[in-house]
């Protein structure tokens, strides 16, 4: 065939490779294994490369009733963590010819307006954080192929769940502080009704209960520096013996704890050790730099998108939680 201005078709590829159009469709759709030979598949791929053939995705989508578009529903973008989740998801999506639309749920949690006239008509699937799960009802996302992030695997709305090993992160932070000699703790908990924060509270209480002589108080705060300042200052100034370590559910809560400690004349880490979760850029901008649990946001997004692709293709998603790591910096030290 002599190349011209006419776009090559699958029929042209079939003729060049000496196979049927059905075989071309199987190979280029990556569904050939067990149906055609490896040699035939390679011959088809080579013919497609030589001809400069590209599948007509628009026609294919009309035929399949698919738009190759995924909605990523997350809490309001108050930190760079969910930007990292989007980056990872979009990277994997692009490799498979999908686009990702990012939709932050207003106020971080709660119902969201339908971003499309009909989400089911416009989307192939949804990836949603458990902190934005209520948004799914408004966009009818629970009726679509759905992957939940940071969600209870035993009680999730989704066909699959992808989780960070946040329980292990809490265990690492608690073990670090216990090894330093701390026994009086304040848990500055995110005031958000979400499985991930319930797990953190439950795991912390379980870990500390194993060590005689420990005590833990809980104060709740919205995920903001301002909210954390008020909650931490009230808790640290309360009557009774002051905690020597504060375990925060989030780096922003830790930043608020720093400000509260300074208002009370407490020095970190001399008078008070502080840990966070996320390892945001904020963690190394604080003085002293924050000991925190590092979560790989981009890998989280990648795994979420791969899980959705598996659901769409009727495959079993990859199992196992994503490991996390405690990064020890200067905000923790033995109690005086």
CSV table of C-alpha atoms in Angstrom, one decimal:
chain,number,residue,atom,x,y,z
A,1,UNK,CA,0.0,0.0,0.0
A,2,UNK,CA,1.3,3.5,-0.9
A,3,UNK,CA,0.7,5.9,2.0
A,4,UNK,CA,-1.3,9.0,1.1
A,5,UNK,CA,-3.6,11.4,2.8
A,6,UNK,CA,-6.1,8.7,3.6
A,7,UNK,CA,-5.9,7.4,7.1
A,8,UNK,CA,-5.0,3.6,7.1
A,9,UNK,CA,-7.8,1.3,8.4
A,10,UNK,CA,-7.8,-2.0,10.2
A,11,UNK,CA,-8.7,-3.6,6.9
A,12,UNK,CA,-5.4,-2.2,5.5
A,13,UNK,CA,-3.5,-3.7,8.5
A,14,UNK,CA,-5.3,-7.1,8.0
A,15,UNK,CA,-4.3,-7.2,4.3
A,16,UNK,CA,-0.7,-6.2,5.1
A,17,UNK,CA,-0.4,-8.9,7.8
A,18,UNK,CA,-2.3,-11.5,5.9
A,19,UNK,CA,-4.9,-12.0,8.7
A,20,UNK,CA,-8.6,-11.2,9.2
A,21,UNK,CA,-9.9,-7.9,10.6
A,22,UNK,CA,-11.1,-9.8,13.6
A,23,UNK,CA,-7.5,-10.9,14.4
A,24,UNK,CA,-6.4,-7.3,14.0
A,25,UNK,CA,-9.0,-6.2,16.5
A,26,UNK,CA,-8.0,-8.9,19.0
A,27,UNK,CA,-4.3,-8.0,18.8
A,28,UNK,CA,-4.6,-4.2,18.9
A,29,UNK,CA,-7.2,-4.5,21.7
A,30,UNK,CA,-4.7,-6.7,23.6
A,31,UNK,CA,-7.2,-9.6,23.8
A,32,UNK,CA,-5.3,-12.0,21.5
A,33,UNK,CA,-3.7,-14.4,24.0
A,34,UNK,CA,-5.1,-17.8,23.6
A,35,UNK,CA,-6.8,-16.8,20.3
A,36,UNK,CA,-4.0,-16.1,17.9
A,37,UNK,CA,-0.3,-17.0,18.0
A,38,UNK,CA,2.5,-14.8,19.3
A,39,UNK,CA,3.9,-14.7,15.7
A,40,UNK,CA,0.6,-13.6,14.3
A,41,UNK,CA,0.3,-10.9,17.0
A,42,UNK,CA,3.7,-9.6,16.2
A,43,UNK,CA,3.0,-9.6,12.5
A,44,UNK,CA,-0.1,-7.5,13.1
A,45,UNK,CA,1.7,-5.0,15.4
A,46,UNK,CA,4.5,-4.7,12.8
A,47,UNK,CA,2.0,-4.0,10.0
A,48,UNK,CA,0.2,-1.4,12.1
A,49,UNK,CA,3.5,0.3,12.9
A,50,UNK,CA,4.6,0.3,9.2
A,51,UNK,CA,1.3,1.7,8.1
A,52,UNK,CA,1.1,4.3,10.9
A,53,UNK,CA,-2.3,2.9,11.9
A,54,UNK,CA,-4.0,4.4,14.9
A,55,UNK,CA,-7.3,3.1,16.2
A,56,UNK,CA,-10.2,5.4,15.8
A,57,UNK,CA,-11.1,5.9,19.5
A,58,UNK,CA,-14.1,8.1,18.8
A,59,UNK,CA,-15.7,5.4,16.6
A,60,UNK,CA,-14.7,2.7,19.0
A,61,UNK,CA,-16.2,4.6,22.0
A,62,UNK,CA,-19.5,5.1,20.1
A,63,UNK,CA,-19.6,1.4,19.3
A,64,UNK,CA,-18.8,0.3,22.9
A,65,UNK,CA,-20.9,3.1,24.5
A,66,UNK,CA,-17.7,4.3,26.3
A,67,UNK,CA,-16.1,7.7,26.6
A,68,UNK,CA,-12.8,6.5,28.1
A,69,UNK,CA,-13.3,9.1,30.9
A,70,UNK,CA,-12.9,8.5,34.6
A,71,UNK,CA,-14.1,10.7,37.4
A,72,UNK,CA,-11.7,11.1,40.4
A,73,UNK,CA,-13.8,12.4,43.4
A,74,UNK,CA,-11.7,13.7,46.3
A,75,UNK,CA,-12.1,16.0,49.3
A,76,UNK,CA,-11.6,19.7,48.6
A,77,UNK,CA,-8.0,20.3,47.5
A,78,UNK,CA,-6.6,21.8,50.7
A,79,UNK,CA,-3.3,19.9,50.5
A,80,UNK,CA,-1.0,18.7,47.7
A,81,UNK,CA,-1.8,15.1,48.7
A,82,UNK,CA,-4.8,14.7,46.5
A,83,UNK,CA,-3.0,16.5,43.7
A,84,UNK,CA,-0.4,13.7,43.9
A,85,UNK,CA,-3.2,11.1,43.8
A,86,UNK,CA,-4.5,12.8,40.6
A,87,UNK,CA,-1.1,12.8,39.0
A,88,UNK,CA,-0.6,9.1,39.6
A,89,UNK,CA,-4.1,8.2,38.3
A,90,UNK,CA,-3.8,10.4,35.3
A,91,UNK,CA,-0.4,8.9,34.4
A,92,UNK,CA,-1.8,5.4,34.3
A,93,UNK,CA,-5.0,6.5,32.6
A,94,UNK,CA,-3.0,8.2,29.8
A,95,UNK,CA,-1.1,5.0,29.1
A,96,UNK,CA,-4.4,3.2,28.4
A,97,UNK,CA,-6.1,6.0,26.4
A,98,UNK,CA,-8.2,7.3,29.3
A,99,UNK,CA,-8.7,10.8,30.6
A,100,UNK,CA,-9.3,11.7,34.3
A,101,UNK,CA,-11.6,14.4,35.4
A,102,UNK,CA,-10.8,15.7,38.9
A,103,UNK,CA,-13.9,16.6,41.0
A,104,UNK,CA,-13.3,18.0,44.5
A,105,UNK,CA,-16.3,17.5,46.8
A,106,UNK,CA,-17.4,20.9,48.3
A,107,UNK,CA,-16.2,21.4,51.9
A,108,UNK,CA,-14.2,18.3,51.7
A,109,UNK,CA,-17.0,16.0,52.5
A,110,UNK,CA,-20.8,15.8,51.9
A,111,UNK,CA,-23.0,15.9,48.9
A,112,UNK,CA,-21.7,17.3,45.6
A,113,UNK,CA,-23.6,18.6,42.6
A,114,UNK,CA,-23.6,16.4,39.5
A,115,UNK,CA,-20.6,17.8,37.4
A,116,UNK,CA,-22.3,16.4,34.3
A,117,UNK,CA,-25.8,16.4,32.9
A,118,UNK,CA,-25.7,12.7,33.5
A,119,UNK,CA,-22.6,11.2,35.1
A,120,UNK,CA,-23.5,7.7,34.0
A,121,UNK,CA,-23.8,8.8,30.4
A,122,UNK,CA,-20.5,10.7,30.4
A,123,UNK,CA,-18.2,8.3,32.5
A,124,UNK,CA,-16.8,4.9,32.3
A,125,UNK,CA,-16.0,4.7,36.0
A,126,UNK,CA,-15.3,6.5,39.2
A,127,UNK,CA,-12.4,6.5,41.7
A,128,UNK,CA,-13.5,8.1,45.0
A,129,UNK,CA,-11.9,8.8,48.4
A,130,UNK,CA,-13.9,7.6,51.4
A,131,UNK,CA,-13.8,11.2,52.7
A,132,UNK,CA,-15.8,12.3,49.6
A,133,UNK,CA,-18.1,9.2,49.5
A,134,UNK,CA,-21.3,11.1,50.0
A,135,UNK,CA,-20.7,12.9,46.7
A,136,UNK,CA,-21.3,9.6,44.9
A,137,UNK,CA,-25.1,9.7,45.6
A,138,UNK,CA,-25.5,13.1,43.9
A,139,UNK,CA,-23.6,12.1,40.8
A,140,UNK,CA,-25.0,8.6,40.8
A,141,UNK,CA,-21.5,7.3,40.9
A,142,UNK,CA,-22.4,4.3,42.9
A,143,UNK,CA,-24.1,2.9,39.8
A,144,UNK,CA,-20.9,3.0,37.8
A,145,UNK,CA,-17.8,0.8,38.0
A,146,UNK,CA,-16.3,2.2,41.2
A,147,UNK,CA,-13.0,1.9,43.1
A,148,UNK,CA,-12.8,3.3,46.6
A,149,UNK,CA,-9.6,4.8,48.1
A,150,UNK,CA,-9.0,4.7,51.8
A,151,UNK,CA,-12.1,2.7,52.5
A,152,UNK,CA,-13.2,-0.2,54.5
A,153,UNK,CA,-12.6,-3.3,52.3
A,154,UNK,CA,-15.4,-5.2,54.1
A,155,UNK,CA,-18.0,-2.5,53.8
A,156,UNK,CA,-17.2,-0.5,50.7
A,157,UNK,CA,-19.6,0.7,48.0
A,158,UNK,CA,-17.0,-0.1,45.4
A,159,UNK,CA,-16.2,-3.1,43.3
A,160,UNK,CA,-12.6,-2.7,44.6
A,161,UNK,CA,-10.8,-0.9,47.4
A,162,UNK,CA,-7.2,0.5,47.4
A,163,UNK,CA,-5.7,1.4,50.7
A,164,UNK,CA,-2.5,2.7,52.2
A,165,UNK,CA,-1.3,0.7,55.2
A,166,UNK,CA,-2.3,3.5,57.5
A,167,UNK,CA,-2.6,1.2,60.5
A,168,UNK,CA,1.0,0.3,60.2
A,169,UNK,CA,1.9,4.0,59.9
A,170,UNK,CA,0.2,4.6,63.3
A,171,UNK,CA,2.0,1.6,64.8
A,172,UNK,CA,5.4,3.0,63.5
A,173,UNK,CA,4.7,6.5,65.0
A,174,UNK,CA,3.5,5.1,68.3
A,175,UNK,CA,6.5,2.7,68.5
A,176,UNK,CA,8.9,5.5,67.9
A,177,UNK,CA,7.5,7.7,70.6
A,178,UNK,CA,7.2,4.8,73.1
A,179,UNK,CA,10.9,3.9,72.4
A,180,UNK,CA,11.8,7.5,73.2
A,181,UNK,CA,10.2,7.0,76.6
A,182,UNK,CA,6.9,8.8,76.1
A,183,UNK,CA,3.9,7.6,78.1
A,184,UNK,CA,1.5,10.5,78.2
A,185,UNK,CA,-0.1,11.1,74.8
A,186,UNK,CA,-2.5,13.5,73.1
A,187,UNK,CA,-4.2,12.3,69.9
A,188,UNK,CA,-5.2,15.3,67.8
A,189,UNK,CA,-7.8,13.6,65.6
A,190,UNK,CA,-9.3,14.8,62.4
A,191,UNK,CA,-12.9,15.7,63.0
A,192,UNK,CA,-14.0,13.9,59.8
A,193,UNK,CA,-16.4,10.9,59.7
A,194,UNK,CA,-14.2,8.6,57.6
A,195,UNK,CA,-12.9,5.0,57.8
A,196,UNK,CA,-9.3,6.1,57.5
A,197,UNK,CA,-9.5,8.3,60.7
A,198,UNK,CA,-11.4,5.6,62.6
A,199,UNK,CA,-8.6,3.1,61.8
A,200,UNK,CA,-6.0,5.6,63.1
A,201,UNK,CA,-7.8,6.1,66.4
A,202,UNK,CA,-8.5,2.4,66.9
A,203,UNK,CA,-4.9,1.3,66.0
A,204,UNK,CA,-3.4,4.0,68.3
A,205,UNK,CA,-5.5,3.0,71.3
A,206,UNK,CA,-4.7,-0.7,70.7
A,207,UNK,CA,-1.0,-0.1,70.4
A,208,UNK,CA,-0.7,2.2,73.5
A,209,UNK,CA,-2.9,-0.2,75.6
A,210,UNK,CA,-0.2,-2.8,75.3
A,211,UNK,CA,2.3,-0.7,77.3
A,212,UNK,CA,1.7,-0.4,81.0
A,213,UNK,CA,1.6,3.2,82.4
A,214,UNK,CA,0.5,4.9,79.2
A,215,UNK,CA,-2.4,7.3,78.8
A,216,UNK,CA,-4.0,8.9,75.8
A,217,UNK,CA,-6.4,11.8,75.5
A,218,UNK,CA,-8.2,12.7,72.3
A,219,UNK,CA,-9.0,16.1,71.0
A,220,UNK,CA,-10.8,16.6,67.6
A,221,UNK,CA,-10.2,19.3,65.1
A,222,UNK,CA,-11.1,20.1,61.5
A,223,UNK,CA,-8.3,19.5,59.0
A,224,UNK,CA,-7.0,23.0,59.0
A,225,UNK,CA,-4.2,24.8,60.8
A,226,UNK,CA,-6.5,27.3,62.4
A,227,UNK,CA,-8.8,24.6,63.8
A,228,UNK,CA,-5.9,22.6,65.1
A,229,UNK,CA,-4.5,25.6,67.0
A,230,UNK,CA,-7.7,26.0,68.9
A,231,UNK,CA,-8.1,22.3,69.7
A,232,UNK,CA,-4.5,21.7,70.6
A,233,UNK,CA,-4.2,24.8,72.8
A,234,UNK,CA,-7.4,23.9,74.7
A,235,UNK,CA,-6.2,20.3,75.2
A,236,UNK,CA,-2.6,21.2,76.2
A,237,UNK,CA,-3.8,23.8,78.7
A,238,UNK,CA,-6.4,21.6,80.3
A,239,UNK,CA,-6.0,20.8,84.0
A,240,UNK,CA,-4.0,17.8,85.0
A,241,UNK,CA,-0.7,16.4,83.8
A,242,UNK,CA,0.2,17.6,80.4
A,243,UNK,CA,1.0,15.1,77.6
A,244,UNK,CA,4.6,14.9,76.5
A,245,UNK,CA,3.7,13.8,72.9
A,246,UNK,CA,1.0,14.7,70.4
A,247,UNK,CA,0.2,12.3,67.6
A,248,UNK,CA,-1.6,14.2,64.8
A,249,UNK,CA,-3.8,12.6,62.1
A,250,UNK,CA,-2.4,15.0,59.5
A,251,UNK,CA,0.5,17.4,58.9
A,252,UNK,CA,-1.8,20.4,59.0
A,253,UNK,CA,-2.9,19.4,62.4
A,254,UNK,CA,0.7,19.1,63.5
A,255,UNK,CA,1.4,22.7,62.2
A,256,UNK,CA,-1.5,23.9,64.3
A,257,UNK,CA,-0.1,22.1,67.3
A,258,UNK,CA,3.3,23.9,66.8
A,259,UNK,CA,1.5,27.3,67.0
A,260,UNK,CA,-0.5,26.2,70.0
A,261,UNK,CA,2.6,25.0,71.8
A,262,UNK,CA,4.4,28.3,71.2
A,263,UNK,CA,1.4,30.3,72.5
A,264,UNK,CA,1.7,28.2,75.7
A,265,UNK,CA,5.4,28.7,76.0
A,266,UNK,CA,6.3,25.1,75.1
A,267,UNK,CA,9.3,24.1,73.0
A,268,UNK,CA,9.3,21.4,70.4
A,269,UNK,CA,10.7,18.8,71.0
A,270,UNK,CA,12.1,19.8,74.4
A,271,UNK,CA,8.7,20.1,76.1
A,272,UNK,CA,6.5,18.4,73.5
A,273,UNK,CA,7.1,15.8,70.8
A,274,UNK,CA,4.9,16.0,67.7
A,275,UNK,CA,4.2,13.6,64.8
A,276,UNK,CA,2.0,14.0,61.7
A,277,UNK,CA,0.8,12.0,58.7
A,278,UNK,CA,1.2,12.6,55.0
A,279,UNK,CA,4.8,14.1,54.7
A,280,UNK,CA,3.6,17.2,52.8
A,281,UNK,CA,6.0,19.9,51.8
A,282,UNK,CA,4.8,21.7,54.9
A,283,UNK,CA,6.6,19.0,57.1
A,284,UNK,CA,10.1,20.3,56.1
A,285,UNK,CA,9.0,24.0,56.1
A,286,UNK,CA,8.2,23.8,59.8
A,287,UNK,CA,10.9,24.5,62.5
A,288,UNK,CA,11.8,22.0,63.8
A,289,UNK,CA,11.2,19.7,60.8
A,290,UNK,CA,8.3,17.3,61.4
A,291,UNK,CA,8.5,13.6,62.1
A,292,UNK,CA,5.7,12.2,60.0
A,293,UNK,CA,4.3,9.1,58.2
A,294,UNK,CA,5.1,9.4,54.5
A,295,UNK,CA,2.2,8.4,52.2
A,296,UNK,CA,3.0,7.8,48.5
A,297,UNK,CA,0.2,9.8,47.0
A,298,UNK,CA,1.1,9.2,43.4
A,299,UNK,CA,1.4,5.5,43.9
A,300,UNK,CA,-1.9,5.6,45.6
A,301,UNK,CA,-3.5,7.2,42.5
A,302,UNK,CA,-1.7,4.8,40.2
A,303,UNK,CA,-3.0,1.8,42.1
A,304,UNK,CA,-6.5,3.3,42.1
A,305,UNK,CA,-6.5,3.7,38.3
A,306,UNK,CA,-5.1,0.2,37.8
A,307,UNK,CA,-7.8,-1.2,40.0
A,308,UNK,CA,-10.5,0.5,38.0
A,309,UNK,CA,-9.0,-0.8,34.7
A,310,UNK,CA,-9.1,-4.3,36.2
A,311,UNK,CA,-12.7,-3.8,37.2
A,312,UNK,CA,-13.6,-2.6,33.6
A,313,UNK,CA,-11.9,-5.6,32.2
A,314,UNK,CA,-13.4,-8.1,34.6
A,315,UNK,CA,-10.0,-8.9,36.2
A,316,UNK,CA,-9.0,-9.2,39.8
A,317,UNK,CA,-7.3,-5.9,41.0
A,318,UNK,CA,-3.9,-6.1,42.7
A,319,UNK,CA,-4.2,-7.0,46.3
A,320,UNK,CA,-2.4,-5.8,49.4
A,321,UNK,CA,-2.1,-2.4,51.1
A,322,UNK,CA,0.5,0.2,50.0
A,323,UNK,CA,3.4,0.4,52.5
A,324,UNK,CA,4.0,3.6,54.4
A,325,UNK,CA,7.1,4.9,56.1
A,326,UNK,CA,7.8,6.9,59.3
A,327,UNK,CA,10.3,9.7,58.5
A,328,UNK,CA,12.0,10.7,61.7
A,329,UNK,CA,13.1,14.3,61.9
A,330,UNK,CA,13.6,16.9,64.7
A,331,UNK,CA,10.1,17.2,66.2
A,332,UNK,CA,10.5,14.2,68.4
A,333,UNK,CA,12.9,13.5,71.4
A,334,UNK,CA,12.8,11.8,74.7
A,335,UNK,CA,10.6,13.5,77.3
A,336,UNK,CA,12.3,15.6,80.0
